[in-house]
Short mmCIF file of N, CA and C in Angstrom, two decimals:
data_model
loop_
_atom_site.label_atom_id
_atom_site.label_comp_id
_atom_site.label_asym_id
_atom_site.label_seq_id
_atom_site.Cartn_x
_atom_site.Cartn_y
_atom_site.Cartn_z
N MET E 1 92.98 104.51 92.53
CA MET E 1 92.77 103.38 93.39
C MET E 1 91.05 103.00 93.47
N GLU E 2 90.69 102.03 94.01
CA GLU E 2 89.20 101.92 94.31
C GLU E 2 89.59 101.98 95.83
N ASN E 3 88.33 101.98 96.73
CA ASN E 3 88.38 101.74 97.93
C ASN E 3 88.85 100.56 98.37
N LYS E 4 88.22 99.19 97.39
CA LYS E 4 88.86 98.53 98.70
C LYS E 4 90.68 98.34 98.03
N GLU E 5 91.19 99.02 97.43
CA GLU E 5 92.58 98.74 96.99
C GLU E 5 93.16 99.31 98.13
N ILE E 6 92.64 100.57 98.16
CA ILE E 6 93.10 101.70 99.10
C ILE E 6 93.22 101.22 100.75
N PHE E 7 92.45 100.42 100.71
CA PHE E 7 91.75 99.84 102.37
C PHE E 7 93.16 98.42 102.61
N ILE E 8 92.68 97.76 101.52
CA ILE E 8 93.60 96.77 101.91
C ILE E 8 95.50 97.29 101.79
N GLN E 9 95.50 97.97 101.26
CA GLN E 9 97.21 98.73 101.13
C GLN E 9 97.16 99.62 102.84
N ALA E 10 95.90 100.16 103.15
CA ALA E 10 96.65 100.63 104.67
C ALA E 10 96.62 99.15 105.79
N ILE E 11 95.76 98.91 105.41
CA ILE E 11 95.82 97.55 106.59
C ILE E 11 97.65 97.07 106.66
N ASN E 12 98.56 96.14 105.22
CA ASN E 12 99.30 96.27 104.39
C ASN E 12 100.18 96.84 105.49
N GLU E 13 100.20 98.43 105.30
CA GLU E 13 100.94 99.14 105.98
C GLU E 13 100.47 99.48 106.81
N LYS E 14 99.94 98.92 108.05
CA LYS E 14 99.60 99.78 109.08
C LYS E 14 99.25 101.34 109.11
N LYS E 15 98.44 101.40 108.41
CA LYS E 15 98.52 102.99 108.59
C LYS E 15 96.72 102.93 108.64
N LYS E 16 96.83 104.46 109.41
CA LYS E 16 95.32 104.56 110.03
C LYS E 16 94.39 105.49 108.56
N VAL E 17 93.42 105.52 108.58
CA VAL E 17 92.36 105.91 107.37
C VAL E 17 91.58 107.48 107.62
N LYS E 18 91.14 107.64 106.66
CA LYS E 18 89.93 108.70 107.08
C LYS E 18 88.98 108.61 105.80
N VAL E 19 88.04 108.17 106.63
CA VAL E 19 86.88 107.90 105.63
C VAL E 19 85.67 108.64 105.49
N LYS E 20 84.75 108.72 104.35
CA LYS E 20 83.54 109.57 104.21
C LYS E 20 82.49 108.77 104.07
N ILE E 21 81.78 108.40 104.90
CA ILE E 21 80.80 107.34 104.65
C ILE E 21 78.55 107.85 104.94
N ASN E 22 78.60 107.00 104.23
CA ASN E 22 76.83 107.60 103.81
C ASN E 22 76.24 106.70 104.78
N THR E 23 75.82 107.20 106.23
CA THR E 23 75.21 106.92 107.36
C THR E 23 73.76 106.46 107.23
N ASP E 24 72.68 106.30 107.18
CA ASP E 24 71.25 106.26 107.49
C ASP E 24 71.35 106.62 108.62
N GLU E 25 71.50 106.54 109.55
CA GLU E 25 71.01 107.36 110.84
C GLU E 25 71.54 108.73 110.55
N LYS E 26 73.26 109.10 110.02
CA LYS E 26 73.48 110.94 110.73
C LYS E 26 73.57 111.34 109.08
N GLY E 27 73.34 110.67 107.89
CA GLY E 27 73.63 111.78 106.93
C GLY E 27 75.20 110.80 106.94
N ILE E 28 76.16 112.09 106.22
CA ILE E 28 77.52 111.52 105.84
C ILE E 28 78.12 111.86 107.39
N ILE E 29 79.20 111.04 107.68
CA ILE E 29 80.09 111.02 108.46
C ILE E 29 81.15 111.16 107.76
N ILE E 30 82.53 111.56 108.90
CA ILE E 30 83.60 111.91 108.41
C ILE E 30 84.28 111.17 109.60
N ARG E 31 84.84 109.74 109.88
CA ARG E 31 86.15 109.06 110.51
C ARG E 31 87.55 108.93 110.34
N ASP E 32 88.29 109.24 111.52
CA ASP E 32 89.44 109.01 111.43
C ASP E 32 89.57 106.78 112.05
N CYS E 33 90.11 106.01 111.42
CA CYS E 33 89.57 104.59 111.83
C CYS E 33 91.18 103.98 111.39
N ILE E 34 91.06 102.42 112.34
CA ILE E 34 91.82 101.75 112.45
C ILE E 34 91.74 100.52 110.97
N PRO E 35 91.94 100.55 109.95
CA PRO E 35 91.12 99.34 109.02
C PRO E 35 91.41 98.11 109.58
N PHE E 36 90.37 97.15 109.79
CA PHE E 36 90.39 95.85 110.32
C PHE E 36 90.43 94.58 109.60
N ASP E 37 88.89 94.86 109.03
CA ASP E 37 88.92 93.55 107.30
C ASP E 37 87.99 94.31 106.68
N PHE E 38 87.89 93.22 105.55
CA PHE E 38 86.97 93.48 104.87
C PHE E 38 86.01 91.69 104.44
N GLY E 39 84.80 91.65 104.78
CA GLY E 39 84.06 90.02 104.71
C GLY E 39 83.11 90.38 105.35
N THR E 40 82.27 89.19 105.34
CA THR E 40 81.32 88.76 106.27
C THR E 40 81.61 88.96 107.83
N GLY E 41 80.78 89.40 108.44
CA GLY E 41 80.50 89.50 109.99
C GLY E 41 79.67 89.46 110.60
N LYS E 42 79.16 90.39 111.60
CA LYS E 42 77.53 89.66 112.76
C LYS E 42 76.33 90.20 112.04
N LEU E 43 76.78 91.40 110.91
CA LEU E 43 75.52 92.27 110.32
C LEU E 43 75.66 91.12 108.80
N PRO E 44 74.62 91.59 108.03
CA PRO E 44 74.21 90.52 106.75
C PRO E 44 74.88 91.66 106.13
N GLY E 45 75.86 90.76 104.96
CA GLY E 45 76.26 91.42 103.50
C GLY E 45 77.81 91.04 103.72
N ILE E 46 78.71 91.33 102.89
CA ILE E 46 79.74 91.78 102.61
C ILE E 46 80.19 93.27 103.58
N ARG E 47 81.56 93.76 104.05
CA ARG E 47 81.49 95.22 104.62
C ARG E 47 82.74 95.31 105.20
N TYR E 48 83.45 96.80 105.31
CA TYR E 48 84.84 96.92 105.25
C TYR E 48 84.40 97.44 106.96
N HIS E 49 85.29 96.28 107.75
CA HIS E 49 85.45 96.64 109.12
C HIS E 49 86.76 97.43 109.58
N PHE E 50 85.70 98.61 110.47
CA PHE E 50 86.91 99.34 110.69
C PHE E 50 86.33 99.89 112.38
N LEU E 51 87.64 100.07 112.93
CA LEU E 51 87.63 100.78 114.77
C LEU E 51 87.77 102.76 114.40
N ASP E 52 86.51 102.86 114.73
CA ASP E 52 86.14 104.32 114.86
C ASP E 52 86.56 104.90 115.92
N LEU E 53 87.87 105.61 115.69
CA LEU E 53 88.79 106.17 116.47
C LEU E 53 88.11 107.76 116.84
N THR E 54 87.11 108.47 116.17
CA THR E 54 87.19 109.21 116.52
C THR E 54 85.51 110.19 115.96
N SER E 55 84.54 109.21 116.70
CA SER E 55 83.68 109.44 116.62
C SER E 55 82.89 110.13 118.14
N PRO E 56 82.32 110.93 118.40
CA PRO E 56 81.84 111.75 119.46
C PRO E 56 81.15 110.55 120.59
N ASP E 57 80.71 109.47 120.02
CA ASP E 57 80.30 108.57 121.05
C ASP E 57 81.72 107.79 121.85
N GLY E 58 82.97 108.28 121.16
CA GLY E 58 84.05 107.21 121.76
C GLY E 58 84.58 106.19 120.67
N PRO E 59 85.83 105.62 120.64
CA PRO E 59 86.31 104.60 119.82
C PRO E 59 84.97 103.30 120.05
N HIS E 60 84.50 102.98 118.42
CA HIS E 60 83.85 101.63 118.63
C HIS E 60 83.85 101.12 117.35
N ASN E 61 83.68 99.99 117.01
CA ASN E 61 83.35 99.01 115.75
C ASN E 61 82.59 100.07 115.10
N LEU E 62 82.93 99.53 113.44
CA LEU E 62 82.11 100.29 112.61
C LEU E 62 82.26 99.18 111.07
N SER E 63 81.25 99.11 110.61
CA SER E 63 80.97 97.93 109.73
C SER E 63 80.18 98.89 108.37
N VAL E 64 80.58 98.63 107.81
CA VAL E 64 80.15 99.34 106.21
C VAL E 64 80.47 98.97 104.98
N LEU E 65 78.62 99.22 104.55
CA LEU E 65 78.58 98.05 103.22
C LEU E 65 79.25 99.08 102.24
N PRO E 66 80.09 98.11 100.91
CA PRO E 66 80.48 99.20 100.50
C PRO E 66 79.84 99.95 99.46
N ASN E 67 79.07 99.92 99.15
CA ASN E 67 77.96 101.46 98.76
C ASN E 67 77.99 102.29 99.17
N LYS E 68 78.19 102.51 100.68
CA LYS E 68 78.23 103.61 102.08
C LYS E 68 79.68 104.53 102.23
N LEU E 69 80.40 103.19 101.41
CA LEU E 69 82.09 104.11 101.74
C LEU E 69 82.04 104.86 100.68
N LEU E 70 82.03 106.11 101.07
CA LEU E 70 82.17 107.43 99.86
C LEU E 70 83.25 107.80 99.32
N GLU E 71 84.52 107.91 100.39
CA GLU E 71 85.69 107.84 100.55
C GLU E 71 86.49 107.18 101.35
N ILE E 72 87.78 106.90 101.43
CA ILE E 72 88.98 106.47 102.02
C ILE E 72 89.98 106.55 101.79
N GLU E 73 91.16 107.45 102.48
CA GLU E 73 92.27 108.10 102.04
C GLU E 73 93.10 107.58 103.63
N ILE E 74 94.36 107.33 103.01
CA ILE E 74 95.56 106.77 103.98
C ILE E 74 96.02 107.88 104.55
N LEU E 75 96.04 107.72 105.75
CA LEU E 75 97.16 108.49 106.56
C LEU E 75 98.00 108.74 106.85
N ASP E 76 99.23 109.39 107.47
CA ASP E 76 100.28 109.34 107.56
C ASP E 76 100.60 108.69 108.44
N GLU E 77 99.88 108.06 109.54
CA GLU E 77 99.70 107.62 111.13
C GLU E 77 100.16 106.30 110.94
N THR E 78 100.92 105.34 111.44
CA THR E 78 100.57 104.38 111.15
C THR E 78 100.03 103.79 112.83
N PHE E 79 100.05 102.25 113.10
CA PHE E 79 99.16 102.26 114.14
C PHE E 79 99.62 100.90 114.55
N ASN E 80 99.71 100.67 116.09
CA ASN E 80 100.39 99.13 115.82
C ASN E 80 99.21 98.38 116.39
N PRO E 81 99.14 97.04 115.55
CA PRO E 81 97.91 96.12 116.02
C PRO E 81 97.67 95.93 118.04
N ALA E 82 99.30 95.82 118.09
CA ALA E 82 98.36 95.05 120.10
C ALA E 82 98.32 96.39 120.66
N ASP E 83 98.12 97.50 119.84
CA ASP E 83 97.02 98.84 120.54
C ASP E 83 95.57 98.56 120.64
N TYR E 84 95.14 97.74 119.41
CA TYR E 84 93.58 97.67 119.18
C TYR E 84 93.53 96.42 119.67
N ILE E 85 94.35 95.43 118.91
CA ILE E 85 93.70 94.00 119.26
C ILE E 85 93.20 92.97 120.52
N LYS E 86 92.65 93.08 120.77
CA LYS E 86 92.11 92.65 122.56
C LYS E 86 91.92 91.35 122.44
N TRP E 87 92.09 90.29 121.07
CA TRP E 87 91.12 88.90 121.00
C TRP E 87 91.54 88.33 120.01
N LYS E 88 91.46 86.83 119.95
CA LYS E 88 92.41 86.18 118.43
C LYS E 88 92.10 86.59 117.21
N PRO E 89 92.29 86.72 116.30
CA PRO E 89 92.03 87.27 115.21
C PRO E 89 91.62 86.30 114.11
N ASN E 90 90.40 85.91 113.51
CA ASN E 90 89.90 85.22 112.32
C ASN E 90 90.21 86.24 111.41
N TRP E 91 90.65 86.88 110.80
CA TRP E 91 90.97 87.84 109.43
C TRP E 91 89.86 87.14 108.10
N LYS E 92 89.26 87.67 107.99
CA LYS E 92 89.16 87.62 105.93
C LYS E 92 90.36 88.08 105.39
N LEU E 93 90.62 88.76 105.43
CA LEU E 93 92.00 88.84 104.26
C LEU E 93 93.17 89.16 105.27
N ALA E 94 94.08 88.48 104.33
CA ALA E 94 95.32 87.49 104.87
C ALA E 94 96.05 89.40 105.18
N ARG E 95 97.20 89.43 106.13
CA ARG E 95 98.25 90.57 106.79
C ARG E 95 98.76 90.09 107.34
N ASP E 96 100.21 90.31 107.32
CA ASP E 96 101.44 90.51 108.47
C ASP E 96 101.35 91.51 109.15
N TRP E 97 100.46 90.91 110.61
CA TRP E 97 100.28 91.73 111.82
C TRP E 97 101.50 90.59 112.62
N GLY E 98 102.49 89.70 112.29
CA GLY E 98 102.88 89.05 113.28
C GLY E 98 101.81 88.60 114.24
N GLU E 99 102.34 88.55 115.15
CA GLU E 99 101.12 87.56 116.44
C GLU E 99 99.58 87.94 115.85
N PHE E 100 99.24 88.82 115.45
CA PHE E 100 97.77 89.69 115.20
C PHE E 100 97.85 89.08 113.88
N SER E 101 98.13 88.91 113.23
CA SER E 101 98.06 88.12 112.00
C SER E 101 96.72 87.11 111.85
#
């Protein structure tokens, strides 16, 4: 499966993911994340949008260009969108997250 297919599956199953990313600032990093969306955002270009749960700097949004996402793995751990979504979402990718869709 390609990264985008894995990402969409994780969104649909409400599963956390482990990602390996090639960053310009820190080199290759590995993080556990909540998959949020795929599409345009505040930064230029189409990107994967995550909530980074395991950053040494604490949880934060993480936007990744497709060519920088080296690997994505679906973890066994599920998440509840209500624990992380504190705004009225306007997702690019459709999903069934109840009131957080």
